[in-house]
Coordinates of C-alpha atoms and ligand atoms in Angstrom, one line a residue:
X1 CA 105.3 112.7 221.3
X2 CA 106.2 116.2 222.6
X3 CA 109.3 117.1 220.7
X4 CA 111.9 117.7 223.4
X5 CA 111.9 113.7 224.0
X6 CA 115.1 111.7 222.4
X7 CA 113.9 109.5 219.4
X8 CA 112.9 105.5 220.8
X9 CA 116.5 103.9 220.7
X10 CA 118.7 107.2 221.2
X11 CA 121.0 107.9 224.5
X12 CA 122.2 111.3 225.8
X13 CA 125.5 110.7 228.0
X14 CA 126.2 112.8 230.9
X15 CA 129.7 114.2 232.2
X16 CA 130.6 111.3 234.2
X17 CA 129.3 108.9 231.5
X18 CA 131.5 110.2 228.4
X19 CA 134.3 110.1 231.0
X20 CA 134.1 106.3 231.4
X21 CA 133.0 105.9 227.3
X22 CA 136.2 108.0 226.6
X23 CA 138.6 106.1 229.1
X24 CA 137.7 102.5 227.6
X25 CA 137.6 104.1 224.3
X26 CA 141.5 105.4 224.8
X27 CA 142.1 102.0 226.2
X28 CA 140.9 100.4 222.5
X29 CA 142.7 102.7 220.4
X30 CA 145.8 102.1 222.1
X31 CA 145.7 98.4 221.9
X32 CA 144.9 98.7 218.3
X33 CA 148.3 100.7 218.0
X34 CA 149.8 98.2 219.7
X35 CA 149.2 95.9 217.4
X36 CA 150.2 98.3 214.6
X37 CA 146.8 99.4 213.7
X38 CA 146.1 102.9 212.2
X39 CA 143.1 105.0 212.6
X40 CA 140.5 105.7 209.6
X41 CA 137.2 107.6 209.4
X42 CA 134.4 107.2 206.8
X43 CA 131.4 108.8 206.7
X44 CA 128.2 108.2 208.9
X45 CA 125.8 108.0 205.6
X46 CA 126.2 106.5 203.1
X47 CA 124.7 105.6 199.6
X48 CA 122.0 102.8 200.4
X49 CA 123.2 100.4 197.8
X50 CA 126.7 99.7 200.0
X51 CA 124.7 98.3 202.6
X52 CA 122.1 96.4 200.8
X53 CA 124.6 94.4 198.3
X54 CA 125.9 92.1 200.5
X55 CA 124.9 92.9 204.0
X56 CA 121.9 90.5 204.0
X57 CA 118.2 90.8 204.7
X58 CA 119.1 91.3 209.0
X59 CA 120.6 94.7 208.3
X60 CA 119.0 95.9 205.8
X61 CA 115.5 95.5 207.3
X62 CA 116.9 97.2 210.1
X63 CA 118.1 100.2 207.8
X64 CA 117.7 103.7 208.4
X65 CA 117.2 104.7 204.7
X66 CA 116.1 108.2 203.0
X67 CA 115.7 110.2 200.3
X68 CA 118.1 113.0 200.4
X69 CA 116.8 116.3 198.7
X70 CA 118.3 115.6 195.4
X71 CA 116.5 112.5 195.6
X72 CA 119.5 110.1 196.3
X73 CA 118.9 107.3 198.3
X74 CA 121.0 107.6 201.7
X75 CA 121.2 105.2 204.7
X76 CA 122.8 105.9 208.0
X77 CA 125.7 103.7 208.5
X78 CA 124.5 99.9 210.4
X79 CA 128.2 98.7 210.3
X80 CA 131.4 99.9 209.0
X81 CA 132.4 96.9 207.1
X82 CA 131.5 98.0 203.9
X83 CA 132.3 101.6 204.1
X84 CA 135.6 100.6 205.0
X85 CA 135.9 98.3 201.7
X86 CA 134.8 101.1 199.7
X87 CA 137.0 103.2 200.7
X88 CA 139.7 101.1 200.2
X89 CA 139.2 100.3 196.7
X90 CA 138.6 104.2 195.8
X91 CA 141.7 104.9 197.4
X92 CA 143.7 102.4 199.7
X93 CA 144.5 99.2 197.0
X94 CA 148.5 100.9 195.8
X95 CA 148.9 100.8 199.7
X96 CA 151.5 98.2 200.8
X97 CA 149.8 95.1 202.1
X98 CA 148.8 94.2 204.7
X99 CA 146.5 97.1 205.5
X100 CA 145.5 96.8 209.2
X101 CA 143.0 99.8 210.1
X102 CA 140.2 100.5 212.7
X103 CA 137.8 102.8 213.8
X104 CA 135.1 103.9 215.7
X105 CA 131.8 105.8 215.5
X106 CA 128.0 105.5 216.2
X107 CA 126.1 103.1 213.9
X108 CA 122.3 102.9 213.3
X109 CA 119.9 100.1 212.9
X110 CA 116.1 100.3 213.5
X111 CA 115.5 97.3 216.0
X112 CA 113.5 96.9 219.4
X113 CA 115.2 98.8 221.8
X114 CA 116.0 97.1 225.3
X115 CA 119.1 96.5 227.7
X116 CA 122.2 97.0 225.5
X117 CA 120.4 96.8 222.1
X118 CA 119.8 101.2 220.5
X119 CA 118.6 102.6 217.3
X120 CA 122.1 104.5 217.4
X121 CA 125.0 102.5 219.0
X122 CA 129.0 102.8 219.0
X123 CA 130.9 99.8 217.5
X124 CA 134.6 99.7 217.8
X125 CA 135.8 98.3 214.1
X126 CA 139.1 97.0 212.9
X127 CA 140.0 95.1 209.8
X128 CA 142.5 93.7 208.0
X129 CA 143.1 93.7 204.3
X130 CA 145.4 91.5 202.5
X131 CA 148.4 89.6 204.4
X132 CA 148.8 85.8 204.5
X133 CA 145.2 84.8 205.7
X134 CA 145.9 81.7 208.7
X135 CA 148.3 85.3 210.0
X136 CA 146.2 87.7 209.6
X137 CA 142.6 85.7 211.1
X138 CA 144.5 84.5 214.2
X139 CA 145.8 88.3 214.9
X140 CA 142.8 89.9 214.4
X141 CA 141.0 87.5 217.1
X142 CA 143.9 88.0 219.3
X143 CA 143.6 91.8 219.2
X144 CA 140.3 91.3 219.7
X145 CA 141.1 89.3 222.9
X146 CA 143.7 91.5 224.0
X147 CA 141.2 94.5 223.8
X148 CA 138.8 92.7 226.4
X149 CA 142.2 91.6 228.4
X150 CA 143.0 95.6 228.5
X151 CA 139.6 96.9 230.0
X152 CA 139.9 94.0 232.1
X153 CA 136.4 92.7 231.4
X154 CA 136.3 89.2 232.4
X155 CA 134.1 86.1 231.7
X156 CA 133.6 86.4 227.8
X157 CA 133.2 83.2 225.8
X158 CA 134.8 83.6 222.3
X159 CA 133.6 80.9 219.6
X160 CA 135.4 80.1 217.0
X161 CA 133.5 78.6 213.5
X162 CA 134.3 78.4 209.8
X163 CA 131.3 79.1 207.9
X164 CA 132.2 78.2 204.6
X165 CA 131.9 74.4 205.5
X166 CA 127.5 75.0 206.3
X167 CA 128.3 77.4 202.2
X168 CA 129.3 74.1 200.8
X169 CA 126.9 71.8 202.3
X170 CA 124.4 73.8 201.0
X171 CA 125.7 75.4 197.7
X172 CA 123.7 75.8 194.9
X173 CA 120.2 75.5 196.9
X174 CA 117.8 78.9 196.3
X175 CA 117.4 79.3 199.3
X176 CA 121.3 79.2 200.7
X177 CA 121.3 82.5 202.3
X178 CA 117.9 81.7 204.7
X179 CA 118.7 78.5 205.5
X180 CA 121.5 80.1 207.1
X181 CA 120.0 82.9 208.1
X182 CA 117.9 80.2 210.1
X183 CA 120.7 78.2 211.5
X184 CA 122.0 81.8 213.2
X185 CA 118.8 82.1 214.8
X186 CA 118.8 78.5 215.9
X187 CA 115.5 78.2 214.3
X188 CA 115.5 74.5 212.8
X189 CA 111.8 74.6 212.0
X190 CA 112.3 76.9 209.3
X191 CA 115.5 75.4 208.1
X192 CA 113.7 71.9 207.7
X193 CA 110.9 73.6 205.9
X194 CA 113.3 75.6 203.7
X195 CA 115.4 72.7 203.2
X196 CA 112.5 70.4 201.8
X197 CA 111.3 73.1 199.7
X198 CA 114.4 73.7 197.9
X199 CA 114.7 69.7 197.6
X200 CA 117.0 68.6 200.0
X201 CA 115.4 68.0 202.8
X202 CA 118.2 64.7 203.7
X203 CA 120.6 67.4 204.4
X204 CA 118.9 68.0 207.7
X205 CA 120.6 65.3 209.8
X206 CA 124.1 66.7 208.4
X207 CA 123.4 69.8 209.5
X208 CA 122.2 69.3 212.8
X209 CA 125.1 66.9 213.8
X210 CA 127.5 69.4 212.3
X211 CA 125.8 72.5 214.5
X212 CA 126.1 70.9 217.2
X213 CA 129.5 70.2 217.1
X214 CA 131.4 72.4 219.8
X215 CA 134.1 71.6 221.9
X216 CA 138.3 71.8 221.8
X217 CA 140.5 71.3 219.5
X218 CA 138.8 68.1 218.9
X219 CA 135.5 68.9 217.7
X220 CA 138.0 69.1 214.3
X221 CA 137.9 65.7 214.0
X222 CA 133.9 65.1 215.1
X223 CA 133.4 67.7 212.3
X224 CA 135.9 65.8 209.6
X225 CA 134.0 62.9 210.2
X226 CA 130.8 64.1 209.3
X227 CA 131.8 66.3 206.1
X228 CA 134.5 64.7 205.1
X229 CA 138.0 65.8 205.0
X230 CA 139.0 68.6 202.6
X231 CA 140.9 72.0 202.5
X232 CA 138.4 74.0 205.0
X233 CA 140.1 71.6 207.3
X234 CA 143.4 71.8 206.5
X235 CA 143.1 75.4 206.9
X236 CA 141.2 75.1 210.1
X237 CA 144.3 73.1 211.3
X238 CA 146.5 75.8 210.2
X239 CA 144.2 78.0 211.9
X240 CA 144.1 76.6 215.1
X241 CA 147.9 76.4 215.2
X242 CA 148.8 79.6 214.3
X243 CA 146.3 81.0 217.4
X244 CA 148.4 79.0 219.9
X245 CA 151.5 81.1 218.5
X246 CA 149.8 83.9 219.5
X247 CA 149.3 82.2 223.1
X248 CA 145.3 82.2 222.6
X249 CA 144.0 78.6 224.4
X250 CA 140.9 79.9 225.9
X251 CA 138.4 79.3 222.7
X252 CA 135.5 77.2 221.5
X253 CA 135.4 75.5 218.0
X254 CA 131.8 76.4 217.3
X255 CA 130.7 74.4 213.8
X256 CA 127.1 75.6 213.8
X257 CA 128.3 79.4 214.2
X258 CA 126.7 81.5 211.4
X259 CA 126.6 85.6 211.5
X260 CA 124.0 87.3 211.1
X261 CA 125.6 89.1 208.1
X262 CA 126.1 87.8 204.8
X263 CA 129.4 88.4 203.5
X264 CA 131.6 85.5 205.8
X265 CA 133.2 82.9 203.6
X266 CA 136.0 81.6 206.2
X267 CA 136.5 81.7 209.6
X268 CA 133.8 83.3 212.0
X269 CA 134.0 84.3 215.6
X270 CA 131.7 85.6 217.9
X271 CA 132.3 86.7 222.0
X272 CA 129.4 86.4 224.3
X273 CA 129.3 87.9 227.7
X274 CA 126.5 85.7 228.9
X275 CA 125.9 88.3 231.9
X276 CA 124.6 90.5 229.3
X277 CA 121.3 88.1 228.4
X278 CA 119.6 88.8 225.1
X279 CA 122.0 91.0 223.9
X280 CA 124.8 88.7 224.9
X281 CA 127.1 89.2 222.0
X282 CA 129.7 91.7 222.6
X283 CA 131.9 91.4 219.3
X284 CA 131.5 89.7 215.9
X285 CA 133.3 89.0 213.2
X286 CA 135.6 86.6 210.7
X287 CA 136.8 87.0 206.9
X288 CA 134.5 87.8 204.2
X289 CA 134.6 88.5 200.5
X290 CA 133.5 91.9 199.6
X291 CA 136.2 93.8 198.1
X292 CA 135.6 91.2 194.7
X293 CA 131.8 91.5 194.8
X294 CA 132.7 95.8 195.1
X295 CA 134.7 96.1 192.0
X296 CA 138.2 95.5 193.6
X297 CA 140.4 92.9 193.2
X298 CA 140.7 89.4 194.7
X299 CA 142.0 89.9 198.2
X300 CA 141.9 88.5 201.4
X301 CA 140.2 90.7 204.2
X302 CA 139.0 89.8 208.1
X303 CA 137.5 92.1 211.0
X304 CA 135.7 92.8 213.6
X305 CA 133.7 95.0 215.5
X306 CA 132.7 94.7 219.0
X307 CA 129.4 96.3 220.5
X308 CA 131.2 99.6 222.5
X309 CA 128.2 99.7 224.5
X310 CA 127.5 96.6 225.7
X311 CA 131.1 96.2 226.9
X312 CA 130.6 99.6 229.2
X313 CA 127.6 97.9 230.3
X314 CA 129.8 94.9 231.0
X315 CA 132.5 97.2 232.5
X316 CA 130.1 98.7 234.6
X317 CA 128.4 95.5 236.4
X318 CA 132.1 93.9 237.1
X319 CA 132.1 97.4 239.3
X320 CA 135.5 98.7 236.9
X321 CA 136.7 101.6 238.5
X322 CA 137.0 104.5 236.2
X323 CA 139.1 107.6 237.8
X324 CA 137.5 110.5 237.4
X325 CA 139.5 114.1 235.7
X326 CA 139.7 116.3 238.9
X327 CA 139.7 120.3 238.5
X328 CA 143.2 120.4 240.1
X329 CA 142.8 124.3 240.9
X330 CA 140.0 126.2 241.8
X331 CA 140.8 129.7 242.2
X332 CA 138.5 131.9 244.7
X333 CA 138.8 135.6 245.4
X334 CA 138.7 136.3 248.8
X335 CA 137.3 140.0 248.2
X336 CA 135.2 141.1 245.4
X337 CA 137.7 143.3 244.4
X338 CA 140.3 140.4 243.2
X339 CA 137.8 139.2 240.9
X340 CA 139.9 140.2 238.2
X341 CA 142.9 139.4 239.8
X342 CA 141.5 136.0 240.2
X343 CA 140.9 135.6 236.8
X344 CA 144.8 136.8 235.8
X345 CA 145.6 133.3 238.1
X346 CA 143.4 130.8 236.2
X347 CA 144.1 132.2 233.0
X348 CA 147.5 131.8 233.4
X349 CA 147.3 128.1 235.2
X350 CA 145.0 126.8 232.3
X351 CA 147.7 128.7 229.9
X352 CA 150.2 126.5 231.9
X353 CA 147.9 122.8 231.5
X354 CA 147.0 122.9 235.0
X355 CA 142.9 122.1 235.2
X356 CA 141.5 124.6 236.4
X357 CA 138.2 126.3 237.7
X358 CA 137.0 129.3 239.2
X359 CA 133.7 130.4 240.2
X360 CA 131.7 132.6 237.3
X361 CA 129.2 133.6 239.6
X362 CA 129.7 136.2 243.1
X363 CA 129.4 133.7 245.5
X364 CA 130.8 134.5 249.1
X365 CA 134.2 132.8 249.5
X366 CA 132.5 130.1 251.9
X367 CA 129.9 129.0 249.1
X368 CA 132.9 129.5 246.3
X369 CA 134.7 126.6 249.0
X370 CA 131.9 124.4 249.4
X371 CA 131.3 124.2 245.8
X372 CA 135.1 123.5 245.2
X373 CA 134.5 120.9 247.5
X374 CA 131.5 119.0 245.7
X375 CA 133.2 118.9 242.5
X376 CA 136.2 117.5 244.3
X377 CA 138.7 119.8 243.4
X378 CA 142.0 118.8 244.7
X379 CA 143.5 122.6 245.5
X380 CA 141.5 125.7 246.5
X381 CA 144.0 129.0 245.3
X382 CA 142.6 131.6 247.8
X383 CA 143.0 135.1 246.7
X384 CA 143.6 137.5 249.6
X385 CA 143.9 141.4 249.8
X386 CA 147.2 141.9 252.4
X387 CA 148.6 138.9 250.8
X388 CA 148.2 139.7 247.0
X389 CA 150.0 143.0 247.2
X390 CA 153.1 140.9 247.7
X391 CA 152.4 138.7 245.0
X392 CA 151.2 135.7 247.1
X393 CA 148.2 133.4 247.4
X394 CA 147.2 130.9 249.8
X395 CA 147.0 127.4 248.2
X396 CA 144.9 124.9 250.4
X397 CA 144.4 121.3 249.9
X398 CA 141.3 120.4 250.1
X399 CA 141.2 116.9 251.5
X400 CA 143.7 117.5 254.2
X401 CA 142.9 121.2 255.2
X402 CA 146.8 121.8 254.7
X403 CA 147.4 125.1 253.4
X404 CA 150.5 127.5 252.6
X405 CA 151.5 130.6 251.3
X406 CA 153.0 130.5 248.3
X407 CA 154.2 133.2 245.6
X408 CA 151.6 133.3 242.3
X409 CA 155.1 132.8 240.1
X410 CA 155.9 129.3 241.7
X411 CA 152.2 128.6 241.8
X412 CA 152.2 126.1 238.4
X413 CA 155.6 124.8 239.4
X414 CA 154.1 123.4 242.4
X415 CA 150.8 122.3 241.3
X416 CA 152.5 120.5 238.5
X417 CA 154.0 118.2 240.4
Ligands
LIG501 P1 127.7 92.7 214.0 O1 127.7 91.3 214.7 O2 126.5 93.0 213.2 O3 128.9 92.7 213.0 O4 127.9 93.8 215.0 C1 129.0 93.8 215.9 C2 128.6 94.1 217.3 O5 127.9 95.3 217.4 C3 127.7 93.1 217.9 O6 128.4 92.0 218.4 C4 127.0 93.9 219.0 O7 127.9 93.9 220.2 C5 127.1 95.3 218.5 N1 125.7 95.7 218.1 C6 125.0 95.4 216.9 N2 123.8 95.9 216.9 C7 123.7 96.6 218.0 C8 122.6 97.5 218.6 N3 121.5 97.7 218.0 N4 122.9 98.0 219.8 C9 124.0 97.9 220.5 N5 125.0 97.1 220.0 C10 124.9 96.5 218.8 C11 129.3 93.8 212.2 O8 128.7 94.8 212.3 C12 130.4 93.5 211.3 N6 130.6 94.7 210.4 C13 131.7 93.1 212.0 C14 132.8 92.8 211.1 C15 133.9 93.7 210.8 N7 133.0 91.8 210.4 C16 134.2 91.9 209.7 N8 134.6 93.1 209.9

């Protein structure tokens, strides 16, 4: 492989792509805010034992793990989860609670590349730590929501589970963690087989009936009368109440949801944008105890993080519109020998925030116009000798043709506007 070529998985992003990738991306943070969020930042490697503790056998198979040259062992980041629970307990736990924080930033699992699924990705994170838990799971879905609501992407499908009810069902078994591994992947083969090895194999039917248990409100009550009642209901209840306070309706109870991550103990969630195919799923998360199994103390924590790509990708085939940043100015001499001259006006519209371009090149005026004109520049400033010498330029929009004299002191006043 010649060495110029991106590594399998990687993306480079042109001008016009980072455009749209940095509008949607403003869009996020400032719902976040919104919702009284603040911004963090962690590091993009890590030590390798933070994402092999808890994360489960999906990520870590997927790691991209190394040796550093004092012989550490390093993985790039697959998630921000646990970065952002280490960082808390090194230095956020005096902080009043609750602690509601986000971020962004590429993340890196070794998988099969295809349509919306890359070696390096961007996921969009937020979590909340601490804060009465019904509260603090039915806002974090809702800011989820409202995220999706604010780039106007339409057509998601959100499911709603609680995964501690399949943890109780099948506590104590050896093989706990790939039997649900195997109910995530909707492979039932393997759960029966894993089932009858470990000795259980009558919990099958339970399982099953409970998995496929999806619906409204009322799947509760199909789910209660497989189980039996208990407190993961009650709490459900209180769950599902508190969401309608925060005027969510549009939700599936989903009893056979399982992540594909290890550390969920409560509620789970998942949003699908079935457009998408394969790589359908578009954000993921619930609550999850990792701060105990890290050292900290016993606290409540819930998040998220959606798949930043996938919803451009979505974006993008719902034909969203994204305005492009025009050059506002574009500042041509007329005569080669206002090239410095020319340079005085941008410098001093930049200086004033007014975007602005000029040509670096000697191009005639005509070809210093027509390339004004394919990078859709809004104004051409045309520098000319008899007009200069009284401190003047000709400003000319270049959509209508219009175009006026004007003196160069007024010249940032106007364009301002
Ligand atoms: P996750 O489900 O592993 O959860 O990832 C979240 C989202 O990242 C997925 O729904 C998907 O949209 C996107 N994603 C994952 N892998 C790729 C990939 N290879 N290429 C493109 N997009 C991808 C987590 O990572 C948890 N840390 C979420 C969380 C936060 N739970 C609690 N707090």
């Amino acid at each position: 492989m010649s060495m110029f070529q991106r590594p399998r998985g990687t993306r480079d992003f042109s001008p016009s792509e980072m455009g749209k990738r940095r509008q949607v991306e403003s869009q996020f943070r400032l719902v976040c805010e919104r919702f009284g969020f603040k911004e963090i930042a962690t590091p993009t490697f890590e030590n390798l034992a933070l994402f092999t503790t808890k994360s489960g056998p999906s990520v870590i198979d997927e790691t991209y793990a190394f040796k550093d040259k004092g012989g550490r062992d390093i993985a790039l980041r697959p998630e921000f989860t646990p970065s952002v629970v280490r960082m808390y307990i090194n230095e956020m736990q005096k902080v009043p609670k609750p602690i509601k924080i986000f971020c962004f930033g590429n993340c890196f699992r070794y998988d099969e590349p295809q349509k919306g699924r890359y070696r390096e990705f961007y996921q969009f994170n937020a979590e909340i730590i601490g804060g009465d838990e019904v509260s603090a799971d039915a806002e974090i879905i809702t800011l989820a929501v409202g995220i999706l609501e604010d780039v106007t992407l339409r057509n998601f499908e959100l499911r709603i589970g609680y995964i501690n009810i399949l943890r109780e069902l099948t506590k104590g078994l050896p093989n706990q963690q790939r039997i649900l591994q195997a109910i995530d992947k909707k492979d039932f083969d393997k759960m029966r087989e894993l089932l009858k090895a470990d000795g259980a194999p009558a919990l099958e039917t339970k399982i099953m009936e409970l998995a496929s248990i999806r619906g409204d409100d009322s799947a509760i009550e199909k789910a209660k009368a497989i189980v039996g009642d208990g407190k993961d209901f009650e709490y459900i209840e209180a769950f599902v109440k508190r969401l309608k306070s925060y005027g969510m309706k549009d939700y599936v109870l989903d009893f056979g949801l399982v992540r594909g991550l290890d550390y969920y103990t409560g509620m789970v969630f998942e949003i699908d944008y079935p457009g998408l195919g394969a790589e359908k799923q578009i954000c993921g998360g619930g609550s999850y105890k990792l701060i105990e199994l890290f050292g900290g103390e016993k606290i409540f924590s819930t998040g998220f993080a959606m798949g930043f790509d996938r919803i451009v990708l979505v974006l993008e085939d719902q034909r969203r519109q994204f305005p492009e940043g025009k050059v506002r100015a574009y500042v041509i001499p007329m005569d080669d020998s206002l090239r410095e001259a020319s340079i005085e006006v941008a410098t001093s519209l930049r200086k004033s925030g007014i975007i602005t371009d000029m040509d670096l090149s000697t191009r005639t005026p005509s070809k210093a116009l027509k390339y004004a004109n394919s990078i859709n520049a809004e104004y051409a400033i045309l520098l000319k000798p008899e007009l200069y010498r009284e401190n003047k330029v000709t400003m000319r929009n270049l959509e209508s043709g219009a175009q006026e004299d004007v003196t160069i002191s007024s010249l940032s006043g106007i364009l301002k506007k």
